[in-house]
Amino acid sequence: MRYVIIGNGPAGVSAIEAIRKVDMEGEIVNINGEPYRPYSKPLLPFIIGGTIKYEDVFFRPPDFYDTYGVKPILGEPVIEIDVDRKLVVLASGRRVAYDKLLIATGGKPREPKIKGLDLEGIYYLTSLVYVEKIMKILPRVKHALILGGGPLGLKAALSLAHHSGIEVSVLVSSPHVMSQVLDAESASLLECKLVESGVKLMTRTSVVEFKGNGFVKKAVLDNGDELPADLVIIGKGVTPALDFIDRRKIRANVGIIVDGYMQTSVPDVYAAGDVAESYDILTGGSNTVAVWPRASEQGHYAGLNMAGFRKEYIGAHRMNSLDFEGVSCIVMGDVKTVKEGYKVIVERDIKRNIYQRIILENGRIRGAAIIGRTVNVGGLNRLLRRRIDVENIKSSLLEDKATFIY
């Protein structure tokens, strides 16, 4: 049996480890377009900030592939999957045959339509390649501009703010940061921490053009103003990296649609992680969930099923966690949608930078935003995921001493 896994992020690595729990003899080939062993993309901003060393970004040791008996093919992007002949075609022209295939290519950055986007000094924070480029120019950077108020953009801003002599600005087109997952009140706590860290925040503002002579020098805003910028980091989120699939053969919507066993519409072809669209436990439909824990979990289930150990995946929900200079922010599920019949539980302690918001739908947790504390967050997440009725204990959900037994 030959297992071919495309991608060596959390989904791909978890799949390798799961396969080896079931099948110690089968051949495993791991293909990745980047030339690196498995590394953690969520940690990339911390390299820039100097809070971790370069080598700390790798989440598996150098002998990982040898330990698990894996043949790595690194630095060779996939350009096509021939599902009829069971072949993976690489950019070099090389063809790799498979018996079981996992697509775990993760996400690619969303590219805004801005004039001058091809200038040097404009990067995304989704690859170690970009981080290496940023580190080379960082000593001469005076004005850093971050586009996007999501988790990646805010991490980048706080990391750059650790460098003295760099003026950091964050531009957000929406009314507040983290607009996809937080309401204005909860987001205001994070915005205060940004400002306290020396970051300039501009909301309801967009860039229409970058100017420079080969290298970016300034950004033109939608109101006509210009900002100096010798480093631009774009953090507008990611979209599934699936350009190489034939949608006539492999069914896809936003992501590659998978069943409860992480298998696609094509037999022996599986998908997991940011590229996969799996069952959404909140809506009952399918959705992509671009977060590390879900990617690792899906890869684990995919690996087991590829190796013949049938195990059904219960589904996913959105979850993000950040640390804002000592203030934690954990968001799970849907905390923005409030319809008739929903119940909203809110607790505030502005002096302690604590804000908690839970939304209940038919007695079950639909979403929660917990800022400034981590007590019982794991319990709330399990209650949400298992769809447990909490109507009778809703008044105690946010208590520090609450204990959940289920």
PDB file of N, CA and C in Angstrom, residues 305-380:
ATOM      1  N   ASN A 305      -8.634   6.289   8.625  1.00  0.00           N
ATOM      2  CA  ASN A 305      -9.527   5.729   7.614  1.00  0.00           C
ATOM      3  C   ASN A 305      -8.779   5.301   6.360  1.00  0.00           C
ATOM      4  N   MET A 306      -7.749   6.024   5.990  1.00  0.00           N
ATOM      5  CA  MET A 306      -6.942   5.624   4.842  1.00  0.00           C
ATOM      6  C   MET A 306      -6.295   4.262   5.081  1.00  0.00           C
ATOM      7  N   ALA A 307      -5.908   4.016   6.325  1.00  0.00           N
ATOM      8  CA  ALA A 307      -5.222   2.770   6.667  1.00  0.00           C
ATOM      9  C   ALA A 307      -6.191   1.630   6.967  1.00  0.00           C
ATOM     10  N   GLY A 308      -7.484   1.893   6.837  1.00  0.00           N
ATOM     11  CA  GLY A 308      -8.469   0.823   7.004  1.00  0.00           C
ATOM     12  C   GLY A 308      -9.143   0.755   8.355  1.00  0.00           C
ATOM     13  N   PHE A 309      -8.800   1.669   9.268  1.00  0.00           N
ATOM     14  CA  PHE A 309      -9.456   1.700  10.575  1.00  0.00           C
ATOM     15  C   PHE A 309     -10.602   2.704  10.502  1.00  0.00           C
ATOM     16  N   ARG A 310     -11.815   2.216  10.333  1.00  0.00           N
ATOM     17  CA  ARG A 310     -12.967   3.085  10.115  1.00  0.00           C
ATOM     18  C   ARG A 310     -13.324   3.847  11.389  1.00  0.00           C
ATOM     19  N   LYS A 311     -13.278   5.157  11.297  1.00  0.00           N
ATOM     20  CA  LYS A 311     -13.654   5.996  12.428  1.00  0.00           C
ATOM     21  C   LYS A 311     -14.269   7.274  11.902  1.00  0.00           C
ATOM     22  N   GLU A 312     -15.506   7.542  12.329  1.00  0.00           N
ATOM     23  CA  GLU A 312     -16.239   8.688  11.795  1.00  0.00           C
ATOM     24  C   GLU A 312     -15.891   9.968  12.547  1.00  0.00           C
ATOM     25  N   TYR A 313     -15.747  11.032  11.782  1.00  0.00           N
ATOM     26  CA  TYR A 313     -15.441  12.356  12.326  1.00  0.00           C
ATOM     27  C   TYR A 313     -16.752  13.059  12.675  1.00  0.00           C
ATOM     28  N   ILE A 314     -16.863  13.577  13.892  1.00  0.00           N
ATOM     29  CA  ILE A 314     -18.156  14.130  14.328  1.00  0.00           C
ATOM     30  C   ILE A 314     -18.431  15.507  13.731  1.00  0.00           C
ATOM     31  N   GLY A 315     -17.419  16.174  13.233  1.00  0.00           N
ATOM     32  CA  GLY A 315     -17.626  17.493  12.651  1.00  0.00           C
ATOM     33  C   GLY A 315     -16.805  18.562  13.350  1.00  0.00           C
ATOM     34  N   ALA A 316     -16.860  19.758  12.803  1.00  0.00           N
ATOM     35  CA  ALA A 316     -16.015  20.834  13.299  1.00  0.00           C
ATOM     36  C   ALA A 316     -16.831  22.082  13.597  1.00  0.00           C
ATOM     37  N   HIS A 317     -16.203  23.028  14.267  1.00  0.00           N
ATOM     38  CA  HIS A 317     -16.766  24.367  14.449  1.00  0.00           C
ATOM     39  C   HIS A 317     -15.602  25.343  14.527  1.00  0.00           C
ATOM     40  N   ARG A 318     -15.889  26.589  14.290  1.00  0.00           N
ATOM     41  CA  ARG A 318     -14.840  27.604  14.283  1.00  0.00           C
ATOM     42  C   ARG A 318     -14.318  27.860  15.693  1.00  0.00           C
ATOM     43  N   MET A 319     -13.008  28.074  15.780  1.00  0.00           N
ATOM     44  CA  MET A 319     -12.404  28.420  17.065  1.00  0.00           C
ATOM     45  C   MET A 319     -11.083  29.136  16.807  1.00  0.00           C
ATOM     46  N   ASN A 320     -10.876  30.246  17.523  1.00  0.00           N
ATOM     47  CA  ASN A 320      -9.631  30.996  17.423  1.00  0.00           C
ATOM     48  C   ASN A 320      -9.155  31.364  18.808  1.00  0.00           C
ATOM     49  N   SER A 321      -7.851  31.410  18.993  1.00  0.00           N
ATOM     50  CA  SER A 321      -7.302  31.853  20.272  1.00  0.00           C
ATOM     51  C   SER A 321      -6.093  32.743  20.012  1.00  0.00           C
ATOM     52  N   LEU A 322      -6.018  33.826  20.761  1.00  0.00           N
ATOM     53  CA  LEU A 322      -4.931  34.784  20.640  1.00  0.00           C
ATOM     54  C   LEU A 322      -4.514  35.249  22.018  1.00  0.00           C
ATOM     55  N   ASP A 323      -3.298  35.763  22.094  1.00  0.00           N
ATOM     56  CA  ASP A 323      -2.832  36.401  23.324  1.00  0.00           C
ATOM     57  C   ASP A 323      -2.385  37.820  22.972  1.00  0.00           C
ATOM     58  N   PHE A 324      -3.069  38.798  23.544  1.00  0.00           N
ATOM     59  CA  PHE A 324      -2.756  40.196  23.295  1.00  0.00           C
ATOM     60  C   PHE A 324      -1.979  40.772  24.470  1.00  0.00           C
ATOM     61  N   GLU A 325      -0.670  40.598  24.414  1.00  0.00           N
ATOM     62  CA  GLU A 325       0.189  41.156  25.456  1.00  0.00           C
ATOM     63  C   GLU A 325      -0.328  40.795  26.849  1.00  0.00           C
ATOM     64  N   GLY A 326      -0.650  39.514  27.028  1.00  0.00           N
ATOM     65  CA  GLY A 326      -1.104  39.041  28.337  1.00  0.00           C
ATOM     66  C   GLY A 326      -2.608  38.945  28.491  1.00  0.00           C
ATOM     67  N   VAL A 327      -3.372  39.468  27.533  1.00  0.00           N
ATOM     68  CA  VAL A 327      -4.832  39.359  27.564  1.00  0.00           C
ATOM     69  C   VAL A 327      -5.249  38.297  26.549  1.00  0.00           C
ATOM     70  N   SER A 328      -5.809  37.205  27.034  1.00  0.00           N
ATOM     71  CA  SER A 328      -6.201  36.118  26.144  1.00  0.00           C
ATOM     72  C   SER A 328      -7.529  36.433  25.460  1.00  0.00           C
ATOM     73  N   CYS A 329      -7.675  35.915  24.263  1.00  0.00           N
ATOM     74  CA  CYS A 329      -8.925  36.053  23.513  1.00  0.00           C
ATOM     75  C   CYS A 329      -9.232  34.706  22.872  1.00  0.00           C
ATOM     76  N   ILE A 330     -10.315  34.086  23.312  1.00  0.00           N
ATOM     77  CA  ILE A 330     -10.710  32.780  22.787  1.00  0.00           C
ATOM     78  C   ILE A 330     -12.136  32.885  22.262  1.00  0.00           C
ATOM     79  N   VAL A 331     -12.306  32.527  21.008  1.00  0.00           N
ATOM     80  CA  VAL A 331     -13.623  32.601  20.369  1.00  0.00           C
ATOM     81  C   VAL A 331     -13.955  31.235  19.806  1.00  0.00           C
ATOM     82  N   MET A 332     -15.146  30.751  20.094  1.00  0.00           N
ATOM     83  CA  MET A 332     -15.569  29.450  19.571  1.00  0.00           C
ATOM     84  C   MET A 332     -16.982  29.545  19.022  1.00  0.00           C
ATOM     85  N   GLY A 333     -17.221  28.848  17.934  1.00  0.00           N
ATOM     86  CA  GLY A 333     -18.552  28.843  17.352  1.00  0.00           C
ATOM     87  C   GLY A 333     -18.911  30.184  16.733  1.00  0.00           C
ATOM     88  N   ASP A 334     -20.191  30.517  16.793  1.00  0.00           N
ATOM     89  CA  ASP A 334     -20.729  31.744  16.192  1.00  0.00           C
ATOM     90  C   ASP A 334     -21.167  32.689  17.305  1.00  0.00           C
ATOM     91  N   VAL A 335     -20.433  33.788  17.487  1.00  0.00           N
ATOM     92  CA  VAL A 335     -20.762  34.738  18.557  1.00  0.00           C
ATOM     93  C   VAL A 335     -21.357  36.031  18.004  1.00  0.00           C
ATOM     94  N   LYS A 336     -21.601  36.068  16.716  1.00  0.00           N
ATOM     95  CA  LYS A 336     -22.137  37.295  16.120  1.00  0.00           C
ATOM     96  C   LYS A 336     -23.625  37.192  15.789  1.00  0.00           C
ATOM     97  N   THR A 337     -24.072  36.014  15.402  1.00  0.00           N
ATOM     98  CA  THR A 337     -25.465  35.858  15.005  1.00  0.00           C
ATOM     99  C   THR A 337     -26.371  35.765  16.219  1.00  0.00           C
ATOM    100  N   VAL A 338     -27.331  36.668  16.314  1.00  0.00           N
ATOM    101  CA  VAL A 338     -28.328  36.631  17.388  1.00  0.00           C
ATOM    102  C   VAL A 338     -29.702  36.755  16.750  1.00  0.00           C
ATOM    103  N   LYS A 339     -30.491  35.702  16.833  1.00  0.00           N
ATOM    104  CA  LYS A 339     -31.833  35.688  16.268  1.00  0.00           C
ATOM    105  C   LYS A 339     -32.871  35.616  17.378  1.00  0.00           C
ATOM    106  N   GLU A 340     -34.109  35.794  16.990  1.00  0.00           N
ATOM    107  CA  GLU A 340     -35.201  35.695  17.955  1.00  0.00           C
ATOM    108  C   GLU A 340     -35.200  34.306  18.593  1.00  0.00           C
ATOM    109  N   GLY A 341     -35.260  34.269  19.916  1.00  0.00           N
ATOM    110  CA  GLY A 341     -35.235  33.000  20.625  1.00  0.00           C
ATOM    111  C   GLY A 341     -33.864  32.649  21.177  1.00  0.00           C
ATOM    112  N   TYR A 342     -32.809  33.287  20.651  1.00  0.00           N
ATOM    113  CA  TYR A 342     -31.465  33.067  21.190  1.00  0.00           C
ATOM    114  C   TYR A 342     -31.351  33.771  22.543  1.00  0.00           C
ATOM    115  N   LYS A 343     -30.548  33.229  23.421  1.00  0.00           N
ATOM    116  CA  LYS A 343     -30.272  33.858  24.709  1.00  0.00           C
ATOM    117  C   LYS A 343     -28.800  34.254  24.762  1.00  0.00           C
ATOM    118  N   VAL A 344     -28.552  35.478  25.206  1.00  0.00           N
ATOM    119  CA  VAL A 344     -27.187  35.986  25.268  1.00  0.00           C
ATOM    120  C   VAL A 344     -26.807  36.257  26.718  1.00  0.00           C
ATOM    121  N   ILE A 345     -25.713  35.644  27.142  1.00  0.00           N
ATOM    122  CA  ILE A 345     -25.200  35.833  28.505  1.00  0.00           C
ATOM    123  C   ILE A 345     -23.916  36.644  28.397  1.00  0.00           C
ATOM    124  N   VAL A 346     -23.873  37.784  29.064  1.00  0.00           N
ATOM    125  CA  VAL A 346     -22.702  38.659  28.995  1.00  0.00           C
ATOM    126  C   VAL A 346     -22.222  39.002  30.398  1.00  0.00           C
ATOM    127  N   GLU A 347     -20.925  38.957  30.569  1.00  0.00           N
ATOM    128  CA  GLU A 347     -20.315  39.353  31.838  1.00  0.00           C
ATOM    129  C   GLU A 347     -19.104  40.235  31.536  1.00  0.00           C
ATOM    130  N   ARG A 348     -19.028  41.390  32.197  1.00  0.00           N
ATOM    131  CA  ARG A 348     -17.951  42.342  31.938  1.00  0.00           C
ATOM    132  C   ARG A 348     -17.229  42.700  33.229  1.00  0.00           C
ATOM    133  N   ASP A 349     -15.924  42.874  33.107  1.00  0.00           N
ATOM    134  CA  ASP A 349     -15.114  43.427  34.179  1.00  0.00           C
ATOM    135  C   ASP A 349     -14.007  44.224  33.500  1.00  0.00           C
ATOM    136  N   ILE A 350     -14.340  45.459  33.151  1.00  0.00           N
ATOM    137  CA  ILE A 350     -13.446  46.278  32.344  1.00  0.00           C
ATOM    138  C   ILE A 350     -12.115  46.524  33.049  1.00  0.00           C
ATOM    139  N   LYS A 351     -12.145  46.685  34.376  1.00  0.00           N
ATOM    140  CA  LYS A 351     -10.916  46.954  35.116  1.00  0.00           C
ATOM    141  C   LYS A 351      -9.934  45.798  34.993  1.00  0.00           C
ATOM    142  N   ARG A 352     -10.443  44.582  34.897  1.00  0.00           N
ATOM    143  CA  ARG A 352      -9.589  43.395  34.796  1.00  0.00           C
ATOM    144  C   ARG A 352      -9.435  42.921  33.352  1.00  0.00           C
ATOM    145  N   ASN A 353      -9.926  43.717  32.392  1.00  0.00           N
ATOM    146  CA  ASN A 353      -9.868  43.355  30.971  1.00  0.00           C
ATOM    147  C   ASN A 353     -10.546  42.018  30.704  1.00  0.00           C
ATOM    148  N   ILE A 354     -11.709  41.829  31.321  1.00  0.00           N
ATOM    149  CA  ILE A 354     -12.452  40.583  31.135  1.00  0.00           C
ATOM    150  C   ILE A 354     -13.792  40.886  30.461  1.00  0.00           C
ATOM    151  N   TYR A 355     -14.077  40.134  29.421  1.00  0.00           N
ATOM    152  CA  TYR A 355     -15.361  40.226  28.736  1.00  0.00           C
ATOM    153  C   TYR A 355     -15.736  38.817  28.302  1.00  0.00           C
ATOM    154  N   GLN A 356     -16.959  38.404  28.656  1.00  0.00           N
ATOM    155  CA  GLN A 356     -17.410  37.064  28.312  1.00  0.00           C
ATOM    156  C   GLN A 356     -18.815  37.142  27.715  1.00  0.00           C
ATOM    157  N   ARG A 357     -18.989  36.399  26.646  1.00  0.00           N
ATOM    158  CA  ARG A 357     -20.278  36.425  25.943  1.00  0.00           C
ATOM    159  C   ARG A 357     -20.581  35.013  25.453  1.00  0.00           C
ATOM    160  N   ILE A 358     -21.725  34.495  25.851  1.00  0.00           N
ATOM    161  CA  ILE A 358     -22.160  33.171  25.408  1.00  0.00           C
ATOM    162  C   ILE A 358     -23.535  33.311  24.760  1.00  0.00           C
ATOM    163  N   ILE A 359     -23.692  32.680  23.613  1.00  0.00           N
ATOM    164  CA  ILE A 359     -24.971  32.680  22.915  1.00  0.00           C
ATOM    165  C   ILE A 359     -25.551  31.277  22.951  1.00  0.00           C
ATOM    166  N   LEU A 360     -26.792  31.169  23.409  1.00  0.00           N
ATOM    167  CA  LEU A 360     -27.475  29.880  23.499  1.00  0.00           C
ATOM    168  C   LEU A 360     -28.572  29.799  22.445  1.00  0.00           C
ATOM    169  N   GLU A 361     -28.661  28.662  21.803  1.00  0.00           N
ATOM    170  CA  GLU A 361     -29.723  28.375  20.833  1.00  0.00           C
ATOM    171  C   GLU A 361     -30.401  27.076  21.254  1.00  0.00           C
ATOM    172  N   ASN A 362     -31.660  27.187  21.616  1.00  0.00           N
ATOM    173  CA  ASN A 362     -32.414  26.017  22.095  1.00  0.00           C
ATOM    174  C   ASN A 362     -31.706  25.327  23.258  1.00  0.00           C
ATOM    175  N   GLY A 363     -31.153  26.126  24.148  1.00  0.00           N
ATOM    176  CA  GLY A 363     -30.518  25.583  25.341  1.00  0.00           C
ATOM    177  C   GLY A 363     -29.104  25.078  25.138  1.00  0.00           C
ATOM    178  N   ARG A 364     -28.590  25.176  23.936  1.00  0.00           N
ATOM    179  CA  ARG A 364     -27.236  24.688  23.630  1.00  0.00           C
ATOM    180  C   ARG A 364     -26.330  25.852  23.228  1.00  0.00           C
ATOM    181  N   ILE A 365     -25.062  25.739  23.584  1.00  0.00           N
ATOM    182  CA  ILE A 365     -24.118  26.812  23.272  1.00  0.00           C
ATOM    183  C   ILE A 365     -23.894  26.864  21.759  1.00  0.00           C
ATOM    184  N   ARG A 366     -24.153  28.046  21.194  1.00  0.00           N
ATOM    185  CA  ARG A 366     -23.898  28.248  19.772  1.00  0.00           C
ATOM    186  C   ARG A 366     -22.555  28.935  19.565  1.00  0.00           C
ATOM    187  N   GLY A 367     -22.163  29.762  20.516  1.00  0.00           N
ATOM    188  CA  GLY A 367     -20.900  30.455  20.403  1.00  0.00           C
ATOM    189  C   GLY A 367     -20.505  31.087  21.716  1.00  0.00           C
ATOM    190  N   ALA A 368     -19.210  31.335  21.873  1.00  0.00           N
ATOM    191  CA  ALA A 368     -18.705  31.971  23.092  1.00  0.00           C
ATOM    192  C   ALA A 368     -17.462  32.779  22.767  1.00  0.00           C
ATOM    193  N   ALA A 369     -17.372  33.959  23.366  1.00  0.00           N
ATOM    194  CA  ALA A 369     -16.170  34.789  23.283  1.00  0.00           C
ATOM    195  C   ALA A 369     -15.706  35.042  24.705  1.00  0.00           C
ATOM    196  N   ILE A 370     -14.513  34.572  25.013  1.00  0.00           N
ATOM    197  CA  ILE A 370     -13.970  34.692  26.365  1.00  0.00           C
ATOM    198  C   ILE A 370     -12.674  35.490  26.278  1.00  0.00           C
ATOM    199  N   ILE A 371     -12.690  36.700  26.795  1.00  0.00           N
ATOM    200  CA  ILE A 371     -11.524  37.573  26.745  1.00  0.00           C
ATOM    201  C   ILE A 371     -11.040  37.861  28.157  1.00  0.00           C
ATOM    202  N   GLY A 372      -9.757  37.630  28.390  1.00  0.00           N
ATOM    203  CA  GLY A 372      -9.160  37.971  29.674  1.00  0.00           C
ATOM    204  C   GLY A 372      -9.134  36.861  30.694  1.00  0.00           C
ATOM    205  N   ARG A 373      -9.627  35.684  30.363  1.00  0.00           N
ATOM    206  CA  ARG A 373      -9.557  34.547  31.291  1.00  0.00           C
ATOM    207  C   ARG A 373      -9.595  33.253  30.488  1.00  0.00           C
ATOM    208  N   THR A 374      -9.077  32.201  31.089  1.00  0.00           N
ATOM    209  CA  THR A 374      -9.053  30.900  30.409  1.00  0.00           C
ATOM    210  C   THR A 374      -9.734  29.809  31.215  1.00  0.00           C
ATOM    211  N   VAL A 375     -10.226  30.140  32.414  1.00  0.00           N
ATOM    212  CA  VAL A 375     -10.864  29.150  33.267  1.00  0.00           C
ATOM    213  C   VAL A 375     -12.111  28.587  32.577  1.00  0.00           C
ATOM    214  N   ASN A 376     -12.210  27.267  32.521  1.00  0.00           N
ATOM    215  CA  ASN A 376     -13.368  26.553  31.988  1.00  0.00           C
ATOM    216  C   ASN A 376     -13.582  26.708  30.479  1.00  0.00           C
ATOM    217  N   VAL A 377     -12.639  27.292  29.778  1.00  0.00           N
ATOM    218  CA  VAL A 377     -12.798  27.444  28.336  1.00  0.00           C
ATOM    219  C   VAL A 377     -12.888  26.074  27.660  1.00  0.00           C
ATOM    220  N   GLY A 378     -12.035  25.144  28.100  1.00  0.00           N
ATOM    221  CA  GLY A 378     -12.081  23.794  27.533  1.00  0.00           C
ATOM    222  C   GLY A 378     -13.420  23.127  27.772  1.00  0.00           C
ATOM    223  N   GLY A 379     -13.972  23.338  28.956  1.00  0.00           N
ATOM    224  CA  GLY A 379     -15.279  22.765  29.267  1.00  0.00           C
ATOM    225  C   GLY A 379     -16.379  23.348  28.400  1.00  0.00           C
ATOM    226  N   LEU A 380     -16.349  24.656  28.207  1.00  0.00           N
ATOM    227  CA  LEU A 380     -17.337  25.301  27.343  1.00  0.00           C
ATOM    228  C   LEU A 380     -17.233  24.784  25.912  1.00  0.00           C
TER     229      LEU A 380
END
